[in-house]
């Protein structure tokens, strides 16, 4: 987090000030060169105010700096010295209009360069499609070794500029993330590489790292030639009980292609609320076993949760209409069996056999 007090953009009064500013900062910085007040300067200052907690800004109107810059009304993004490389310019000049929103987009696009240093605190800034190389990234203790591998990744990244984003991350800081790719422990000094495409599907480079292997891997991932990696429990041998169990490997069969409306619970084994809910779901599934409704549970800690489901807490329940499987509805109702029945009765594609649309049991019309 950057400065919250003081000016959002510091004033530079000499070349020495600029040099010190650039050397001191370990992230990309943005500098405005303005001979006088202008629409561009106003937009720059507005951007600095909006991004003051994320990006460092400076500006100058001093003749020496303007003359060196060769432009008296411009905005320049400077990347930090430790990320300079021969494959891209270490500075980028803004070419757009005097608009704070456009300047923000410019900063987001260019601040990390061809291969950014992805850390826990800036992870959201790296968007899919994204290739990440994990190894012993350490710009404090081993900058030379860190850039040795980054330079090899840059050789590939330059050929995919504009098509896919690249980043390096310290394997020790992202072990939890590596676990999501089935990589429990990364041995050796060579990077291990993973990728997420624009559908958020995951891919793992199985070959040992080399420039050539990386190039093939990225091409195949983008072209759809690789099988996505799924973290999944094994498919249950017996799944005949009314309450069905979904895992990543059988999710489509149990949920998407079941030709039924579906209520699914994403749970965690350690979750107290999930344990409390379990008997109600068992009873509900029993009551729905002869309806065109499936009741399903899935351990979201042991299986990849597919898009478009978003699970941020437990339990999370979704209603999935039979004819709109890609438009799930988050269930926010009560958690008693009657609450579920009333909801399902109202939402079901076809009226239930044993309950009316209000969730009331139907009388047996065969009785005299």
Short mmCIF file of C-alpha atoms in Angstrom, two decimals:
data_model
loop_
_atom_site.label_atom_id
_atom_site.label_comp_id
_atom_site.label_asym_id
_atom_site.label_seq_id
_atom_site.Cartn_x
_atom_site.Cartn_y
_atom_site.Cartn_z
CA UNK A 1 0.00 0.00 0.00
CA UNK A 2 1.30 3.43 -0.97
CA UNK A 3 1.04 6.78 0.79
CA UNK A 4 -2.28 7.77 2.29
CA UNK A 5 -0.98 11.07 3.67
CA UNK A 6 0.82 13.89 1.96
CA UNK A 7 0.41 14.82 -1.71
CA UNK A 8 -0.81 12.12 -4.09
CA UNK A 9 1.84 13.30 -6.55
CA UNK A 10 5.20 14.65 -5.36
CA UNK A 11 6.83 17.57 -7.12
CA UNK A 12 10.26 17.04 -8.72
CA UNK A 13 12.48 20.11 -8.90
CA UNK A 14 15.63 18.73 -10.53
CA UNK A 15 17.08 15.81 -12.44
CA UNK A 16 18.55 14.61 -9.15
CA UNK A 17 15.02 14.50 -7.71
CA UNK A 18 13.81 12.42 -10.66
CA UNK A 19 16.77 10.03 -10.48
CA UNK A 20 16.27 9.53 -6.76
CA UNK A 21 12.53 9.00 -7.22
CA UNK A 22 13.10 6.33 -9.89
CA UNK A 23 15.85 4.52 -7.98
CA UNK A 24 13.98 4.50 -4.68
CA UNK A 25 10.78 2.94 -5.99
CA UNK A 26 10.57 -0.85 -6.43
CA UNK A 27 7.36 -0.72 -8.47
CA UNK A 28 6.39 1.09 -11.65
CA UNK A 29 5.87 4.83 -11.16
CA UNK A 30 4.10 7.49 -13.21
CA UNK A 31 5.60 10.93 -13.86
CA UNK A 32 3.86 13.93 -15.41
CA UNK A 33 5.87 16.52 -17.34
CA UNK A 34 3.87 19.76 -17.57
CA UNK A 35 5.13 23.19 -18.59
CA UNK A 36 1.84 24.77 -17.48
CA UNK A 37 -1.66 23.94 -16.38
CA UNK A 38 -3.46 21.80 -18.93
CA UNK A 39 -6.34 19.35 -19.31
CA UNK A 40 -3.82 16.51 -19.31
CA UNK A 41 -2.27 17.71 -16.05
CA UNK A 42 -5.72 17.96 -14.46
CA UNK A 43 -6.52 14.40 -15.54
CA UNK A 44 -3.12 13.25 -14.26
CA UNK A 45 -3.66 14.80 -10.83
CA UNK A 46 -7.14 13.29 -10.63
CA UNK A 47 -5.68 9.87 -11.44
CA UNK A 48 -3.01 10.32 -8.77
CA UNK A 49 -5.70 11.05 -6.19
CA UNK A 50 -7.69 7.98 -7.22
CA UNK A 51 -4.73 5.58 -7.25
CA UNK A 52 -2.65 7.03 -4.41
CA UNK A 53 -2.82 3.80 -2.39
CA UNK A 54 -1.65 1.65 -5.30
CA UNK A 55 0.74 3.69 -7.46
CA UNK A 56 3.40 6.32 -6.82
CA UNK A 57 3.09 9.55 -8.84
CA UNK A 58 5.34 12.56 -9.39
CA UNK A 59 5.17 15.64 -11.58
CA UNK A 60 7.41 18.49 -12.64
CA UNK A 61 7.33 21.78 -14.46
CA UNK A 62 11.08 22.44 -14.25
CA UNK A 63 12.73 23.42 -17.54
CA UNK A 64 15.70 21.07 -17.16
CA UNK A 65 13.46 18.05 -16.89
CA UNK A 66 11.07 19.21 -19.61
CA UNK A 67 13.99 19.79 -21.99
CA UNK A 68 15.43 16.36 -21.24
CA UNK A 69 12.02 14.81 -21.83
CA UNK A 70 11.51 16.65 -25.10
CA UNK A 71 7.82 17.04 -24.38
CA UNK A 72 6.20 19.74 -22.30
CA UNK A 73 2.84 18.07 -21.74
CA UNK A 74 3.20 14.33 -21.25
CA UNK A 75 2.78 11.38 -18.89
CA UNK A 76 5.39 8.63 -18.67
CA UNK A 77 5.31 5.30 -16.85
CA UNK A 78 8.72 4.10 -15.64
CA UNK A 79 9.27 0.46 -14.71
CA UNK A 80 11.61 -0.30 -11.77
CA UNK A 81 15.30 -0.87 -12.54
CA UNK A 82 15.34 -4.51 -11.46
CA UNK A 83 12.74 -5.36 -14.13
CA UNK A 84 14.53 -3.65 -17.02
CA UNK A 85 15.32 -6.00 -19.91
CA UNK A 86 16.29 -6.01 -23.58
CA UNK A 87 12.90 -7.21 -24.79
CA UNK A 88 10.90 -4.08 -24.01
CA UNK A 89 11.34 -0.39 -23.23
CA UNK A 90 11.61 0.40 -19.55
CA UNK A 91 9.43 3.48 -19.99
CA UNK A 92 6.13 4.00 -21.80
CA UNK A 93 4.62 7.35 -22.82
CA UNK A 94 0.88 7.86 -22.59
CA UNK A 95 -0.64 8.64 -26.00
CA UNK A 96 -4.30 8.97 -25.07
CA UNK A 97 -6.66 11.80 -24.33
CA UNK A 98 -6.90 13.88 -21.15
CA UNK A 99 -9.15 11.45 -19.29
CA UNK A 100 -8.49 9.96 -15.85
CA UNK A 101 -10.22 6.71 -16.72
CA UNK A 102 -8.06 6.25 -19.82
CA UNK A 103 -4.90 7.04 -17.86
CA UNK A 104 -5.84 4.38 -15.30
CA UNK A 105 -6.28 1.81 -18.08
CA UNK A 106 -2.88 2.79 -19.46
CA UNK A 107 -1.24 2.26 -16.08
CA UNK A 108 -2.94 -1.12 -15.56
CA UNK A 109 -1.91 -2.30 -19.03
CA UNK A 110 1.75 -1.30 -18.88
CA UNK A 111 2.88 -1.29 -15.25
CA UNK A 112 3.94 -4.95 -15.12
CA UNK A 113 5.51 -5.21 -18.57
CA UNK A 114 5.80 -8.44 -20.54
CA UNK A 115 6.52 -10.56 -17.45
CA UNK A 116 5.35 -9.04 -14.19
CA UNK A 117 6.41 -9.86 -10.64
CA UNK A 118 3.20 -11.29 -9.20
CA UNK A 119 2.97 -11.15 -5.41
CA UNK A 120 0.20 -11.83 -2.88
CA UNK A 121 -0.65 -8.13 -2.63
CA UNK A 122 -0.88 -7.46 -6.40
CA UNK A 123 -2.33 -10.77 -7.57
CA UNK A 124 -5.70 -9.25 -8.67
CA UNK A 125 -3.85 -7.05 -11.19
CA UNK A 126 -2.97 -10.07 -13.36
CA UNK A 127 -5.88 -11.11 -15.55
CA UNK A 128 -6.55 -14.25 -17.54
CA UNK A 129 -5.36 -15.61 -19.87
CA UNK A 130 -2.33 -15.82 -17.60
CA UNK A 131 0.87 -17.89 -17.57
CA UNK A 132 2.68 -18.02 -14.21
CA UNK A 133 6.16 -19.41 -13.61
CA UNK A 134 6.85 -20.35 -9.98
CA UNK A 135 10.41 -20.58 -8.69
CA UNK A 136 12.68 -19.01 -6.05
CA UNK A 137 11.86 -15.42 -7.01
CA UNK A 138 13.80 -13.11 -4.69
CA UNK A 139 14.83 -9.64 -5.84
CA UNK A 140 16.40 -8.83 -2.45
CA UNK A 141 18.74 -11.78 -1.91
CA UNK A 142 19.12 -13.11 -5.45
CA UNK A 143 18.17 -10.59 -8.16
CA UNK A 144 20.63 -12.07 -10.69
CA UNK A 145 19.26 -15.59 -10.29
CA UNK A 146 15.70 -14.32 -10.38
CA UNK A 147 16.24 -12.49 -13.66
CA UNK A 148 18.14 -15.44 -15.14
CA UNK A 149 14.87 -17.36 -15.38
CA UNK A 150 12.72 -14.29 -16.03
CA UNK A 151 14.80 -13.44 -19.10
CA UNK A 152 14.11 -16.88 -20.53
CA UNK A 153 10.40 -16.43 -19.94
CA UNK A 154 10.60 -13.02 -21.61
CA UNK A 155 11.91 -14.68 -24.78
CA UNK A 156 8.56 -16.45 -25.08
CA UNK A 157 6.36 -13.69 -23.67
CA UNK A 158 7.43 -11.22 -26.36
CA UNK A 159 5.95 -13.50 -29.02
CA UNK A 160 2.58 -13.64 -27.27
CA UNK A 161 2.25 -9.96 -26.36
CA UNK A 162 -1.40 -8.91 -26.46
CA UNK A 163 -2.61 -12.52 -26.45
CA UNK A 164 -1.71 -13.74 -22.97
CA UNK A 165 -0.26 -12.24 -19.78
CA UNK A 166 2.89 -13.60 -18.14
CA UNK A 167 4.14 -13.40 -14.57
CA UNK A 168 6.68 -14.84 -12.17
CA UNK A 169 5.85 -15.71 -8.56
CA UNK A 170 7.82 -16.97 -5.57
CA UNK A 171 6.90 -20.61 -5.07
CA UNK A 172 7.16 -20.28 -1.27
CA UNK A 173 4.58 -17.48 -1.27
CA UNK A 174 2.10 -19.38 -3.42
CA UNK A 175 2.25 -22.98 -2.21
CA UNK A 176 -1.51 -22.87 -1.58
CA UNK A 177 -2.01 -21.88 -5.20
CA UNK A 178 0.32 -24.60 -6.47
CA UNK A 179 -1.78 -27.08 -4.52
CA UNK A 180 -4.72 -26.06 -6.72
CA UNK A 181 -2.77 -27.48 -9.66
CA UNK A 182 -1.85 -30.69 -7.89
CA UNK A 183 1.71 -29.47 -7.29
CA UNK A 184 2.25 -30.30 -3.64
CA UNK A 185 5.99 -29.67 -3.50
CA UNK A 186 8.17 -28.04 -6.16
CA UNK A 187 11.69 -29.46 -6.26
CA UNK A 188 14.74 -28.05 -8.00
CA UNK A 189 15.55 -24.55 -9.18
CA UNK A 190 13.82 -24.60 -12.56
CA UNK A 191 10.44 -22.88 -12.79
CA UNK A 192 7.21 -24.84 -12.86
CA UNK A 193 4.65 -23.27 -15.16
CA UNK A 194 0.88 -23.16 -15.11
CA UNK A 195 -1.72 -21.34 -17.17
CA UNK A 196 -5.32 -20.25 -16.90
CA UNK A 197 -7.17 -19.44 -20.11
CA UNK A 198 -9.95 -16.91 -20.56
CA UNK A 199 -12.46 -19.57 -19.43
CA UNK A 200 -10.49 -19.94 -16.17
CA UNK A 201 -9.52 -23.50 -17.09
CA UNK A 202 -6.23 -24.64 -15.58
CA UNK A 203 -3.25 -26.18 -17.36
CA UNK A 204 0.06 -27.49 -16.03
CA UNK A 205 3.26 -27.67 -18.09
CA UNK A 206 4.40 -31.27 -17.64
CA UNK A 207 7.73 -30.98 -19.46
CA UNK A 208 10.82 -29.72 -17.66
CA UNK A 209 11.27 -25.99 -18.12
CA UNK A 210 13.01 -24.72 -21.24
CA UNK A 211 12.31 -21.85 -23.61
CA UNK A 212 11.20 -24.28 -26.29
CA UNK A 213 8.95 -26.28 -23.93
CA UNK A 214 7.34 -23.08 -22.64
CA UNK A 215 6.59 -21.85 -26.15
CA UNK A 216 4.91 -25.13 -27.08
CA UNK A 217 2.95 -25.22 -23.83
CA UNK A 218 1.57 -21.69 -24.22
CA UNK A 219 0.64 -22.27 -27.86
CA UNK A 220 -1.13 -25.53 -27.04
CA UNK A 221 -2.97 -24.01 -24.08
CA UNK A 222 -4.26 -21.09 -26.15
CA UNK A 223 -5.18 -23.31 -29.10
CA UNK A 224 -7.19 -25.71 -26.94
CA UNK A 225 -4.86 -28.64 -27.54
CA UNK A 226 -4.37 -29.49 -23.86
CA UNK A 227 -6.58 -31.29 -21.37
CA UNK A 228 -7.46 -28.91 -18.51
CA UNK A 229 -6.27 -29.89 -15.05
CA UNK A 230 -9.07 -30.67 -12.62
CA UNK A 231 -8.61 -31.04 -8.90
CA UNK A 232 -11.07 -33.78 -8.15
CA UNK A 233 -11.94 -36.54 -5.77
CA UNK A 234 -12.53 -39.92 -7.36
CA UNK A 235 -16.00 -40.52 -8.77
CA UNK A 236 -18.08 -42.34 -6.13
CA UNK A 237 -18.54 -46.03 -6.91
CA UNK A 238 -22.07 -45.89 -5.50
CA UNK A 239 -24.08 -42.75 -6.19
CA UNK A 240 -27.58 -44.23 -6.07
CA UNK A 241 -28.75 -42.51 -2.87
CA UNK A 242 -31.33 -39.72 -3.29
CA UNK A 243 -28.71 -37.13 -2.27
CA UNK A 244 -26.19 -37.23 -5.12
CA UNK A 245 -22.47 -36.54 -4.74
CA UNK A 246 -20.72 -34.47 -7.39
CA UNK A 247 -16.95 -34.27 -7.86
CA UNK A 248 -15.10 -32.27 -10.48
CA UNK A 249 -14.73 -35.30 -12.75
CA UNK A 250 -18.46 -36.09 -12.86
CA UNK A 251 -19.91 -32.60 -12.39
CA UNK A 252 -21.30 -32.39 -15.91
CA UNK A 253 -22.99 -35.79 -15.64
CA UNK A 254 -24.46 -35.24 -12.18
CA UNK A 255 -25.40 -31.57 -12.48
CA UNK A 256 -25.28 -30.11 -15.99
CA UNK A 257 -26.51 -33.01 -18.13
CA UNK A 258 -29.00 -34.58 -15.72
CA UNK A 259 -32.04 -33.07 -17.50
CA UNK A 260 -33.40 -31.92 -14.14
CA UNK A 261 -33.72 -28.80 -12.06
CA UNK A 262 -30.96 -29.05 -9.46
CA UNK A 263 -30.27 -27.76 -5.99
CA UNK A 264 -26.57 -28.05 -5.16
CA UNK A 265 -24.71 -27.44 -1.93
CA UNK A 266 -21.00 -26.58 -2.02
CA UNK A 267 -19.64 -27.49 1.40
CA UNK A 268 -16.46 -27.93 3.41
CA UNK A 269 -16.00 -31.00 5.63
CA UNK A 270 -14.89 -28.87 8.57
CA UNK A 271 -17.80 -26.41 8.31
CA UNK A 272 -20.15 -26.51 11.30
CA UNK A 273 -23.08 -24.96 9.41
CA UNK A 274 -22.64 -27.57 6.66
CA UNK A 275 -22.78 -30.40 9.18
CA UNK A 276 -25.94 -28.92 10.68
CA UNK A 277 -27.52 -28.67 7.21
CA UNK A 278 -26.67 -32.25 6.18
CA UNK A 279 -29.73 -34.01 7.71
CA UNK A 280 -32.10 -31.50 6.10
CA UNK A 281 -30.58 -32.08 2.66
CA UNK A 282 -30.80 -35.85 3.14
CA UNK A 283 -34.50 -35.55 4.00
CA UNK A 284 -35.13 -33.11 1.15
CA UNK A 285 -33.45 -35.43 -1.36
CA UNK A 286 -35.64 -38.30 -0.14
CA UNK A 287 -38.78 -36.19 -0.67
CA UNK A 288 -37.60 -35.14 -4.15
CA UNK A 289 -36.46 -38.57 -5.36
CA UNK A 290 -39.55 -39.08 -7.57
CA UNK A 291 -39.57 -35.49 -8.86
CA UNK A 292 -37.67 -34.03 -11.81
CA UNK A 293 -35.38 -32.39 -9.28
CA UNK A 294 -31.87 -33.42 -8.23
CA UNK A 295 -30.39 -32.58 -4.84
CA UNK A 296 -26.58 -32.63 -4.96
CA UNK A 297 -23.67 -31.94 -2.64
CA UNK A 298 -20.03 -31.23 -3.50
CA UNK A 299 -16.93 -30.79 -1.34
CA UNK A 300 -15.61 -27.48 -2.65
CA UNK A 301 -12.31 -27.88 -0.80
CA UNK A 302 -11.39 -31.12 -2.57
CA UNK A 303 -12.77 -30.32 -6.04
CA UNK A 304 -12.46 -27.46 -8.49
CA UNK A 305 -15.70 -25.50 -8.58
CA UNK A 306 -16.58 -24.86 -12.23
CA UNK A 307 -17.56 -21.53 -13.74
CA UNK A 308 -19.94 -19.73 -13.37
CA UNK A 309 -20.38 -20.82 -9.73
CA UNK A 310 -18.73 -18.53 -7.17
CA UNK A 311 -18.10 -20.04 -3.76
CA UNK A 312 -16.65 -17.71 -1.13
CA UNK A 313 -18.04 -19.26 2.02
CA UNK A 314 -19.70 -22.41 3.29
CA UNK A 315 -22.24 -23.65 2.76
CA UNK A 316 -23.09 -22.03 -0.57
CA UNK A 317 -26.20 -23.28 -2.38
CA UNK A 318 -27.36 -22.72 -5.94
CA UNK A 319 -30.58 -23.45 -7.79
CA UNK A 320 -29.83 -24.55 -11.35
CA UNK A 321 -32.84 -24.47 -13.72
CA UNK A 322 -33.13 -27.42 -16.08
CA UNK A 323 -33.14 -25.23 -19.19
CA UNK A 324 -30.62 -22.62 -18.00
CA UNK A 325 -27.71 -24.58 -16.59
CA UNK A 326 -25.23 -21.74 -17.16
CA UNK A 327 -27.35 -19.27 -15.20
CA UNK A 328 -27.38 -20.62 -11.63
CA UNK A 329 -29.26 -18.70 -8.95
CA UNK A 330 -27.73 -18.36 -5.50
CA UNK A 331 -30.10 -19.75 -2.89
CA UNK A 332 -30.61 -17.28 -0.04
CA UNK A 333 -33.65 -18.81 1.68
CA UNK A 334 -34.22 -20.68 4.91
CA UNK A 335 -32.53 -23.98 5.66
CA UNK A 336 -35.37 -26.07 7.03
CA UNK A 337 -36.79 -28.81 4.81
CA UNK A 338 -40.08 -26.92 4.39
CA UNK A 339 -38.18 -23.81 3.27
CA UNK A 340 -36.45 -25.78 0.55
CA UNK A 341 -39.67 -27.46 -0.58
CA UNK A 342 -41.53 -24.16 -0.89
CA UNK A 343 -38.64 -22.68 -2.89
CA UNK A 344 -38.33 -25.67 -5.21
CA UNK A 345 -42.10 -25.85 -5.74
CA UNK A 346 -42.12 -22.22 -6.82
CA UNK A 347 -38.99 -22.38 -9.00
CA UNK A 348 -39.35 -25.81 -10.63
CA UNK A 349 -39.55 -25.87 -14.42
CA UNK A 350 -42.54 -28.21 -14.22
CA UNK A 351 -44.94 -28.31 -11.30
CA UNK A 352 -43.94 -30.96 -8.78
CA UNK A 353 -45.91 -34.20 -8.66
CA UNK A 354 -46.40 -34.20 -4.90
CA UNK A 355 -46.55 -30.46 -4.13
CA UNK A 356 -48.41 -27.49 -5.59
CA UNK A 357 -46.67 -24.26 -6.54
CA UNK A 358 -47.00 -23.00 -2.95
CA UNK A 359 -45.22 -26.08 -1.61
CA UNK A 360 -48.34 -27.63 -0.11
CA UNK A 361 -48.67 -31.42 -0.36
CA UNK A 362 -51.15 -32.52 -2.96
CA UNK A 363 -54.00 -34.76 -1.79
CA UNK A 364 -54.12 -38.29 -3.17
CA UNK A 365 -56.80 -38.02 -5.85
CA UNK A 366 -57.16 -41.79 -6.04
CA UNK A 367 -58.77 -41.93 -2.60
CA UNK A 368 -62.57 -42.25 -2.48
#
